[in-house]
Each structure stands twice: as C-alpha cells, then as structure tokens.
Coordinates of C-alpha atoms and ligand atoms in Angstrom, one line a residue:
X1 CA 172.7 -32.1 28.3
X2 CA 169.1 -32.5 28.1
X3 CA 165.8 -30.8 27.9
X4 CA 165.6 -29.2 31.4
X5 CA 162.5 -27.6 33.0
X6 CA 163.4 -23.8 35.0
X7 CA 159.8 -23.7 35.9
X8 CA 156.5 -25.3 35.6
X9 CA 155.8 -26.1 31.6
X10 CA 158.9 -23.9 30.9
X11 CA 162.3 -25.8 29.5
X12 CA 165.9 -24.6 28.5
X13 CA 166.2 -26.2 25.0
X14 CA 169.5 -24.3 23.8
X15 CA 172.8 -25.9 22.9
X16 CA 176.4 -26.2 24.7
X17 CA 179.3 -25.1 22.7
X18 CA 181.9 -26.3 24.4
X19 CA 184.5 -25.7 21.8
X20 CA 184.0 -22.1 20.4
X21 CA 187.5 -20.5 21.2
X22 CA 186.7 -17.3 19.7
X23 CA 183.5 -14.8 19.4
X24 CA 184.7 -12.0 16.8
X25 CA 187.7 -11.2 19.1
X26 CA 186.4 -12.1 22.5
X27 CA 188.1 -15.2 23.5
X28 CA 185.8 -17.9 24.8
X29 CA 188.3 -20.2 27.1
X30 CA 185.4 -22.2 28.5
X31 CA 183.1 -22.2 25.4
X32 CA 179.2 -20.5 25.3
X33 CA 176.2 -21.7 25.5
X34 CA 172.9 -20.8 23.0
X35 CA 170.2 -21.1 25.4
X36 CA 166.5 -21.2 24.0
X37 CA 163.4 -21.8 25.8
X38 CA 160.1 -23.3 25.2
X39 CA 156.9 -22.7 26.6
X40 CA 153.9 -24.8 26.8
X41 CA 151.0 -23.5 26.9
X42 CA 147.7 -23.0 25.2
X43 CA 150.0 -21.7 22.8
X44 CA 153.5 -23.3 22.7
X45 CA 156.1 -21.0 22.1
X46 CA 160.2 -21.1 21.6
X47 CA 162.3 -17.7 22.6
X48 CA 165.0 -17.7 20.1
X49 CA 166.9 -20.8 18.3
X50 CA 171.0 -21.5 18.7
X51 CA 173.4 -21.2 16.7
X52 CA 173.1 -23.3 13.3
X53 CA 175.8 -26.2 13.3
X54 CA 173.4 -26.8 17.1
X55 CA 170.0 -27.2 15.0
X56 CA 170.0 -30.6 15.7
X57 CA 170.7 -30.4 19.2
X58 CA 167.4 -27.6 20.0
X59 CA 165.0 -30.2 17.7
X60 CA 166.4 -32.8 19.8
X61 CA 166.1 -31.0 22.6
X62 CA 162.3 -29.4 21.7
X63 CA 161.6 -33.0 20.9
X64 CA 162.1 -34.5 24.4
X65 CA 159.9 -32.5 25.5
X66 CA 156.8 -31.5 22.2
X67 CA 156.3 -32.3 18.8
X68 CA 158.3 -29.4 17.3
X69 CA 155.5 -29.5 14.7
X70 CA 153.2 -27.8 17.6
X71 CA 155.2 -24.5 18.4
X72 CA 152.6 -21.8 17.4
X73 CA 155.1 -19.4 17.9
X74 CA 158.6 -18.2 17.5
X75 CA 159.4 -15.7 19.7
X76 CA 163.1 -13.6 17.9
X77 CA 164.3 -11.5 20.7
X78 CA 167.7 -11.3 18.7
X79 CA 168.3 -11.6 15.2
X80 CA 172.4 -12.4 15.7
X81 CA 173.1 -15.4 13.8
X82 CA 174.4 -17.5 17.4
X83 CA 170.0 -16.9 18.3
X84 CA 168.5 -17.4 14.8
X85 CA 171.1 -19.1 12.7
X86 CA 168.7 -22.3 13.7
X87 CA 165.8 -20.6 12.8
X88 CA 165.3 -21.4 9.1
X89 CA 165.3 -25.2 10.1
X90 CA 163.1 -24.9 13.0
X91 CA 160.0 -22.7 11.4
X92 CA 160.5 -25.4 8.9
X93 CA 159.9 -28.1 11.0
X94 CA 157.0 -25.9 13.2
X95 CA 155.0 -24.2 10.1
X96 CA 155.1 -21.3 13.0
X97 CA 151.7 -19.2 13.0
X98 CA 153.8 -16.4 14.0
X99 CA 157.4 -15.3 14.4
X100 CA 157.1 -12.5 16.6
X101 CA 160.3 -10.1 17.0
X102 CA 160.6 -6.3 17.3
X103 CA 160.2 -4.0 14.0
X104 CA 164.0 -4.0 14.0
X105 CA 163.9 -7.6 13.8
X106 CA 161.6 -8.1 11.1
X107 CA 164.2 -5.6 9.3
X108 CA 167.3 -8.2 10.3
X109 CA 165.1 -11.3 9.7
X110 CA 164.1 -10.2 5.7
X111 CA 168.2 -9.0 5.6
X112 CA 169.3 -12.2 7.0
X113 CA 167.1 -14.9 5.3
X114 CA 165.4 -13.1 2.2
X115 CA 162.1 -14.5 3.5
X116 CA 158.9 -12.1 2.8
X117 CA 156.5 -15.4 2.9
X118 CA 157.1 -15.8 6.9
X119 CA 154.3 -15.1 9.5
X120 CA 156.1 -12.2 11.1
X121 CA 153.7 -10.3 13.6
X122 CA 156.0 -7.0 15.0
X123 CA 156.0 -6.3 18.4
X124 CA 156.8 -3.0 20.2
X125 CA 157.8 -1.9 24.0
X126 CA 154.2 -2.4 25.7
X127 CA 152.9 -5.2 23.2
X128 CA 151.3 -8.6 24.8
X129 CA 150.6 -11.9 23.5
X130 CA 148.9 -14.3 25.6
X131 CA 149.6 -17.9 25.5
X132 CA 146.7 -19.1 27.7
X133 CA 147.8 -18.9 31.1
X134 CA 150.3 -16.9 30.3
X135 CA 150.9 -13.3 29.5
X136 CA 154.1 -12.5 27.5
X137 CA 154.8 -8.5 27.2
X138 CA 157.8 -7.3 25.4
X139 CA 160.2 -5.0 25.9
X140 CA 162.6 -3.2 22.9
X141 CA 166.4 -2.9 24.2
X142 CA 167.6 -1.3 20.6
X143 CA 171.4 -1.3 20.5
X144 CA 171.9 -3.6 23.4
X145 CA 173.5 -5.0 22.0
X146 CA 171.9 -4.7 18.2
X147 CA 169.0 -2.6 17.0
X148 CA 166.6 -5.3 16.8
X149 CA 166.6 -6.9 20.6
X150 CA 164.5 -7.4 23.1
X151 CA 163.3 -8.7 26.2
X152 CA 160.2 -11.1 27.0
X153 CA 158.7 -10.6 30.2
X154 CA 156.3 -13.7 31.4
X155 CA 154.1 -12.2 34.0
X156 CA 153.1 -15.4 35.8
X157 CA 156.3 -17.0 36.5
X158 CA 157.6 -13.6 36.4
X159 CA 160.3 -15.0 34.1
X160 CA 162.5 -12.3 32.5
X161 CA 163.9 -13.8 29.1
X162 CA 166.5 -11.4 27.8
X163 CA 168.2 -12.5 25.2
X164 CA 172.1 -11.0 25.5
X165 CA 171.6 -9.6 28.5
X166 CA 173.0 -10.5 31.8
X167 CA 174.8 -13.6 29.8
X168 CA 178.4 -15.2 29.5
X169 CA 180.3 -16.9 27.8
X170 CA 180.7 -20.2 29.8
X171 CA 179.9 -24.1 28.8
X172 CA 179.0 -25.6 31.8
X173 CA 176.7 -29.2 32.1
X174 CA 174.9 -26.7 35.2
X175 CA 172.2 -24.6 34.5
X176 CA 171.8 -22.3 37.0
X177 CA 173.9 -19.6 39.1
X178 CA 173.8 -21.1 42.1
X179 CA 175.0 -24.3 40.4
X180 CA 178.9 -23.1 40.1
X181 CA 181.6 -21.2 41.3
X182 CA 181.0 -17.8 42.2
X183 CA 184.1 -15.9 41.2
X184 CA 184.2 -17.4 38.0
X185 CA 180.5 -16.6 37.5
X186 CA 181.1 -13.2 37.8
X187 CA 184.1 -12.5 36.2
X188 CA 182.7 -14.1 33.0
X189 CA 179.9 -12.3 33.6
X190 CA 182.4 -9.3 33.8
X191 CA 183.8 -9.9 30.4
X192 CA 180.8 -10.0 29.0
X193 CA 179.6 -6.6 29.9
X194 CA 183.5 -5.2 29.2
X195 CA 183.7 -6.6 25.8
X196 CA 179.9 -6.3 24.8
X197 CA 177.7 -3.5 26.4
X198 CA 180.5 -1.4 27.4
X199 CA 180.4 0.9 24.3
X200 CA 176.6 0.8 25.2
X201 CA 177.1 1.9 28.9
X202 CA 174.5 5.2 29.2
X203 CA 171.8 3.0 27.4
X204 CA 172.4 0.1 30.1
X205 CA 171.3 2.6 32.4
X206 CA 168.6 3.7 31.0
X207 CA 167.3 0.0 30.3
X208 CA 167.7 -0.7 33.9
X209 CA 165.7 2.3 35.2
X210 CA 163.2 1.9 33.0
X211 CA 162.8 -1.8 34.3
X212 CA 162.8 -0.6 37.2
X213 CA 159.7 2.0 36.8
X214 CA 157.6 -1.2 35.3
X215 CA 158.1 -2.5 38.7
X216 CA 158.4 -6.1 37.2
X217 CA 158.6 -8.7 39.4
X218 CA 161.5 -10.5 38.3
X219 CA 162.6 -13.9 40.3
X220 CA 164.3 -15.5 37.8
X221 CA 166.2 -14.1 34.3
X222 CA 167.1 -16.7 31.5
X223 CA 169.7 -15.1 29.4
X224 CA 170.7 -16.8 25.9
X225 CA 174.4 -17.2 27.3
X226 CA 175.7 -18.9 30.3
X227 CA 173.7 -19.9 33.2
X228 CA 170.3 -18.8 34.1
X229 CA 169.7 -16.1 37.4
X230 CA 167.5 -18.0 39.4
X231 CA 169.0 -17.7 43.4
X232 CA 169.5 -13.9 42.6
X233 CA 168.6 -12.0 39.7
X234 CA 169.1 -9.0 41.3
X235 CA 173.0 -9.1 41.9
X236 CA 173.4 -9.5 38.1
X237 CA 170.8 -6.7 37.5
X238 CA 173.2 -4.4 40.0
X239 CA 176.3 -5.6 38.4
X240 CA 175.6 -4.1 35.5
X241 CA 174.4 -0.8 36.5
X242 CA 178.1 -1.1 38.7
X243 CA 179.3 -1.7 35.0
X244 CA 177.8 0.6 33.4
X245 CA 178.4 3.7 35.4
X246 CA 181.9 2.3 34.9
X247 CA 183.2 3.4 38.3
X248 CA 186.9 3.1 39.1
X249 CA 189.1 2.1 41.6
X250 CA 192.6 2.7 42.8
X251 CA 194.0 0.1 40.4
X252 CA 196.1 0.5 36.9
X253 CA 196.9 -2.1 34.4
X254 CA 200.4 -1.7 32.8
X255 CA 199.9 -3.5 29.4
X256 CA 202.7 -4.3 26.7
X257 CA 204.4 -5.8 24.0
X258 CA 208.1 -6.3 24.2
X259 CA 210.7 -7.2 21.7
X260 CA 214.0 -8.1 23.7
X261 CA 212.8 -7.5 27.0
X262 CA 213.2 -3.9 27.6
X263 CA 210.2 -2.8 27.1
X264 CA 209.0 -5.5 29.6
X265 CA 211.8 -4.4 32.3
X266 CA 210.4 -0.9 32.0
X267 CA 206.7 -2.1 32.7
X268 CA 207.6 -4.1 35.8
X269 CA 209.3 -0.4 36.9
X270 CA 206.7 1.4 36.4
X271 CA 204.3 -1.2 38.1
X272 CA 207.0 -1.0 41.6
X273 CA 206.2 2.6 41.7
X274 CA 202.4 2.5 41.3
X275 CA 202.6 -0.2 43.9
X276 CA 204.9 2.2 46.1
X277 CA 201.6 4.3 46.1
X278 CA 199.2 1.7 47.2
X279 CA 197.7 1.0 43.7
X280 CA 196.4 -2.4 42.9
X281 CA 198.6 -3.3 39.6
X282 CA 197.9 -5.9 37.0
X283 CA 200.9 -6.3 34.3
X284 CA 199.9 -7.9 31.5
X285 CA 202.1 -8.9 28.4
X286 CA 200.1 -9.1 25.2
X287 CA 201.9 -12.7 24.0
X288 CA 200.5 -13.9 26.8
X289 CA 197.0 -12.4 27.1
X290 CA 194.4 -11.8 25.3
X291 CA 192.8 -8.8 24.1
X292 CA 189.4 -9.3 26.0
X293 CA 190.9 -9.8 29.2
X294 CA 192.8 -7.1 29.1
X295 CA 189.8 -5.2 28.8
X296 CA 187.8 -7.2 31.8
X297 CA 190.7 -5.5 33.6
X298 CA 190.2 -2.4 32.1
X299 CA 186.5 -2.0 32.9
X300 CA 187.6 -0.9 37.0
X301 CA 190.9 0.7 36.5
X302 CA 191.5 3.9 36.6
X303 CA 194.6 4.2 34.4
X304 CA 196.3 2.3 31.6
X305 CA 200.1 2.4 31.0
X306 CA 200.4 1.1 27.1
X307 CA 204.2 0.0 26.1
X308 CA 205.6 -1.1 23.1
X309 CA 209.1 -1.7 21.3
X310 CA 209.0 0.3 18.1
X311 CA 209.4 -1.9 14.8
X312 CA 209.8 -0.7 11.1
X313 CA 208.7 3.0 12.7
X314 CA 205.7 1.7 14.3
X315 CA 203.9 0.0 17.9
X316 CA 204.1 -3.9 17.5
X317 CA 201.2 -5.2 16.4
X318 CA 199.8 -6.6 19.2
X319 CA 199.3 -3.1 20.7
X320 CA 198.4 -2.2 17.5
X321 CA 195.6 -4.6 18.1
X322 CA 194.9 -3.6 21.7
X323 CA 194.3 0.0 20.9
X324 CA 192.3 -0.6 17.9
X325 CA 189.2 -3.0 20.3
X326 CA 189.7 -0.4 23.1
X327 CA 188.6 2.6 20.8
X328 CA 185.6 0.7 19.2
X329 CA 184.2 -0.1 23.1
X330 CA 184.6 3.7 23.9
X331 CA 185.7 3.1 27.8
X332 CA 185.5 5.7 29.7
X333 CA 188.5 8.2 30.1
X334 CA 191.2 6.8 32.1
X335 CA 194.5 8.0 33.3
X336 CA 197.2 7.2 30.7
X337 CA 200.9 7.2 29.9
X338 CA 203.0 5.2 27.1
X339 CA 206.7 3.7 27.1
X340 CA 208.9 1.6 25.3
X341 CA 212.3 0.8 23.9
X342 CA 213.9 1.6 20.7
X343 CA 216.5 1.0 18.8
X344 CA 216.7 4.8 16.3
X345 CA 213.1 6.2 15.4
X346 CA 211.0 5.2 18.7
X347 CA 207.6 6.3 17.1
X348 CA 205.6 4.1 19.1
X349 CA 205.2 6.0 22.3
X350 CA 204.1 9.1 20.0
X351 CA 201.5 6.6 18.7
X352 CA 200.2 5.5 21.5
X353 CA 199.3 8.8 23.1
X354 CA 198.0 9.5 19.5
X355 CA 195.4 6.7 20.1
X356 CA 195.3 7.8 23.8
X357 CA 194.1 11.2 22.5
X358 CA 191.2 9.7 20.1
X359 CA 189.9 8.0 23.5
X360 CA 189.9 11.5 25.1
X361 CA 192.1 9.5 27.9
X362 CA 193.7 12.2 30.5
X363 CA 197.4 11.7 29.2
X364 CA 199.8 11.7 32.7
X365 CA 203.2 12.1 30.9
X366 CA 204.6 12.7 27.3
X367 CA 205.6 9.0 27.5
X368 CA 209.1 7.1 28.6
X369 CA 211.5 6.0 26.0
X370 CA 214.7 4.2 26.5
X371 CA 216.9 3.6 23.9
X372 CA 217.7 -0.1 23.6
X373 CA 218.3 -1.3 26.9
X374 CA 216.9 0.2 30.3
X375 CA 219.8 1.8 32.8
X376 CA 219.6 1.9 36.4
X377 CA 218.9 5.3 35.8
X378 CA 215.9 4.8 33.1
X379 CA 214.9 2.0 35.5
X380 CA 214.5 4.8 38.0
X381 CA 212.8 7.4 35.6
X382 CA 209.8 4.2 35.1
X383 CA 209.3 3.7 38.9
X384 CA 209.0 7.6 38.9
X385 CA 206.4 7.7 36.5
X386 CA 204.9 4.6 38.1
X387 CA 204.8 6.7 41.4
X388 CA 203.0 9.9 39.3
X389 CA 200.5 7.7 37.7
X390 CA 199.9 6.6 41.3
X391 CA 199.4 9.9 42.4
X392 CA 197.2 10.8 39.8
X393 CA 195.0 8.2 40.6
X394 CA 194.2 8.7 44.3
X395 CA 193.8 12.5 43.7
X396 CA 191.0 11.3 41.4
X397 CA 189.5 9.9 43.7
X398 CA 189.2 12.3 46.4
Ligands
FEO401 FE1 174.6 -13.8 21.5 FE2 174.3 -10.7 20.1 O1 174.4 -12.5 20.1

C-alpha cells in the first residue's frame, strides 16, 4: 500500500499489519493498521511513527513522498509502542528539530527510550505550532487511552488527527470509511471503544463536550487505527458519546463454559425464556469465542448470565478469564445471574456472583445449579430464570 495523499500536501504514511492476531487480549481477526501522517509544509512534519518491525515500511513510505532527512518535526500524540516503537529509527534518519508531544509524553518518551539528548519541545491543551500555512493546535486527552495522548488539530484543512481515538483494528488496502462495508466498519469500530475506552467512559464524555465548545470545524478525522473519517466524522464522533454513556437495550448475553454439556443445555434454557419475554439473546460459548467479543456484546446489553461447570472446586478457566477483562474495563452495572453443573462441591456459581458483586452488577437470582445432568424439571427452573432476567430487563427500562 503506498504513500497516499487525504488532502492537499497531507499523506497517510503508516503501515498494514495484516497479520497481528492478538493486541494484549483483544483479538485482531482482520489485523490493524499503524497510520502516521506527514505534512508538508514550510515545516514538514510526521504525526506519530508505526509500530517497529513497520520502520521500514513508514521510511519507505515518507520516502515516496520527501527526503525523510527534511521532517522538521515529530509530532508524538501517543507514546504506546504500536505509535513510537519506529520512532528511534526515524529521528535518526530526520535529525528532527523538535519532537513535540504533551508533558506526559516527554515523561513516556525519557521512560521508553532513556533519551535526555532529544529536541523535545512540550506542548499543552491550547499550545500552537505553525508550519507555514498551517496552524497545528493541540489538544491533551490524558488517559484516553494513556496519560500522555493527544490530539492535533490542523485548522486549515480542519484535519483532526487523534491518535487512538475513533480507530479499529482492521487491515484493509482502503483508506477511507466510505471505502468498505458499513456494518463491519462499525462493529470494529465497536470493539474498539468496548475493549479500549470503556473503562474510560465519563472522560469520553468530557473529551467530546469539550470538543464541542472549541467549535472545531472538523471534516475529516485521521485516527492511527483503521480507516480514516472522511464522508462523516460526525457518526463516529456520536458513536462514541452512544458508547460512552453506555446505554442499554432490551438484550442479554448468556455466556459460558461447559464441561460435558450441561452447563451448555442450561444456557440454551435460560436463553428460551429470555426470548419468551421479547429479549434479544446472544449465547456465546467461551471455546468458541473470544473474550473481546464477548465484550463488544456486552457494551448494549443490559444483563449477563455467566455459567460454568465447576472443576477442582473452582469456575473453568475460561470464565475465569472472562470475568477477570470484564472487571479491569469497569462496564457499567448490568443485570446478572450465574449457573452451572457440578458434579459434588459446585463452587463456581458462588464465584461468579462473587466477581458479579466486585462489578457492583444488580445480582437477579442466587444462581442455578444442577447437579450433573439437567432434568426436565431443571430444564424448566433455567427457562424460569431466563423469563425473570427478562422481566428484569424491560422493568429497567420503563
Ligand atoms: Fe494504538 Fe494506545 O496504542
């Protein structure tokens, strides 16, 4: 994928990873992308590097289009290592007269790469460079997603570069939203949000509205992920606001880990009597899906039903697993219940509500246990629950 110009004298220059599988837990299916951008100018300046096996494809691709030698700056607006891993080769290459990043990222920079001898000039929410023609001002977004980032805002093509924000994870040879599918565009961009900001949620809102009050024209936004907002940057910029105020609907996920099947007859119960209430159900078996899509479902719902076998006195460990992610991203509180099977102790559905409590989750039901295989009756007791949890949902609503 080459060089490719997003406005006049402005060019993606990133990098397609179309193999990554896996981003710290967050399973990348279709790959990422490290987008950086270059701006000529009186003044040439790159925003962020790529990842650093990709060095070679950013020179290449700064090359296409400059000497790399003639960046004057280097513009950090995230310190994470897929933005800046790069960065030691490229201010190499550029002999940079600045690296300009926030003072949280002059902090990262000296923790990541032990250099005091870089030009580092600090920027701060309200700071300006100017390029020539163009006016870059800067905006801090500390702890979205780390304490250092931040947005560059280019006034005449009223660009909005911002780094994490409004990205996914998603190789693709096009560039820009309108470019591909729609769905899939958005429920990447879902799972970004869900397995990213989501812990973040109350700052995404603040972010927004204080956007907003700069009354920034904003026609196109070039995240450092996925494809770039150019037909309409402000369906991504409501998305997230949608995200963030994490606003449910009348739909559950019933999630589990099964070992000889009876956990996983009880969870197809229980999901017939949510459905017998008019709630949109998603099963989901933990063998068969990952941990971040659980939690893309997880980001509308408004409850969660959690099962698991019990083994050696504990939850299997995929649930384990499940439980462990969901704390960390602090969702919101949802509706929950636990079930399962056992064979003598049947400790897991204690454990689960256990983890439901730290979550502050509204806990429907002590939990369901059968003991080795479900009855017609137990089968009954499930769809019973699945018809409470139901219940419980729509009175939420009204
Ligand atoms: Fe894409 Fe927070 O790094």
């Amino acid at each position: 994928m080459p060089a490719l110009q997003i406005k006049p004298n402005v060019y993606w220059v990133g990098a397609i990873d179309w193999n990554v599988r896996d981003f710290h837990g967050y399973s990348t299916p279709a790959g990422s992308t490290y987008n950086a951008y270059l701006v000529l100018d009186e003044k040439t300046a790159l925003f962020d590097t790529v990842k650093k096996p990709f060095a070679s494809d950013l020179i290449n691709h700064i090359s296409e289009v400059t000497d790399p030698a003639s960046i004057d700056y280097i513009i950090v607006n995230h310190v994470e290592l897929d933005h800046s891993g790069a960065l030691p080769e490229v201010v190499e290459l550029a002999k940079p007269e600045k690296i300009i990043c926030s003072p949280n990222g002059k902090k990262a920079l000296l923790a990541h790469f032990h250099r005091e001898d870089w030009p580092y000039e600090v920027v701060e929410t309200g700071s300006q460079i100017s390029l020539g023609a163009r006016t870059v001002r800067f905006i801090e977004t500390r702890m979205l997603h780390w304490p250092d980032s931040m947005f560059s805002y280019i006034d005449e093509d009223k660009l909005l570069i911002s780094q994490d924000a409004f990205g996914q994870h998603w190789a693709t040879s096009e560039r820009f939203d309108d470019e591909v599918d729609q769905s899939e565009l958005m429920y990447q961009s879902a799972k970004y949000y869900a397995n990213i900001l989501l812990p973040y949620s109350p700052l995404v809102q603040k972010l927004i509205a204080d956007v907003r009050s700069r009354g920034l024209a904003i026609d196109m936004i070039a995240p450092d992920h996925g494809l770039i907002w150019r037909s309409s940057p402000q369906r991504i910029i409501d998305a997230w606001e949608r995200w963030s105020r994490q606003e449910s609907r009348e739909k559950a996920i019933v999630v589990y880990d099964t070992m000889w099947q009876s956990t996983e007859t009880m969870a197809r119960a229980i999901a017939e009597g949510l459905q017998e209430t008019g709630i949109s159900v998603r099963v989901m078996s933990l063998a068969n899906v990952h941990r971040s899509d659980v939690v893309t479902e997880i980001l509308d719902s408004r409850a969660i039903v959690v099962g698991s076998s019990t083994i050696n006195n504990q939850m299997l460990p995929r649930v384990s697993d499940l439980l462990c992610y969901l704390k960390g991203l602090r969702p919101a509180p949802k509706i929950a219940a636990a079930f399962g099977s056992y064979g003598w102790g049947g400790e897991a559905v204690k454990q689960i509500n256990a983890a439901f409590e730290e979550m502050k989750f509204e806990i429907a039901d002590d939990g369901l246990r059968v003991q080795y295989v479900p009855t017609t009756e137990d089968l009954g007791r499930c769809a019973e629950l699945g018809r409470k949890i139901g219940t419980l949902i729509k009175e939420r609503a009204s």
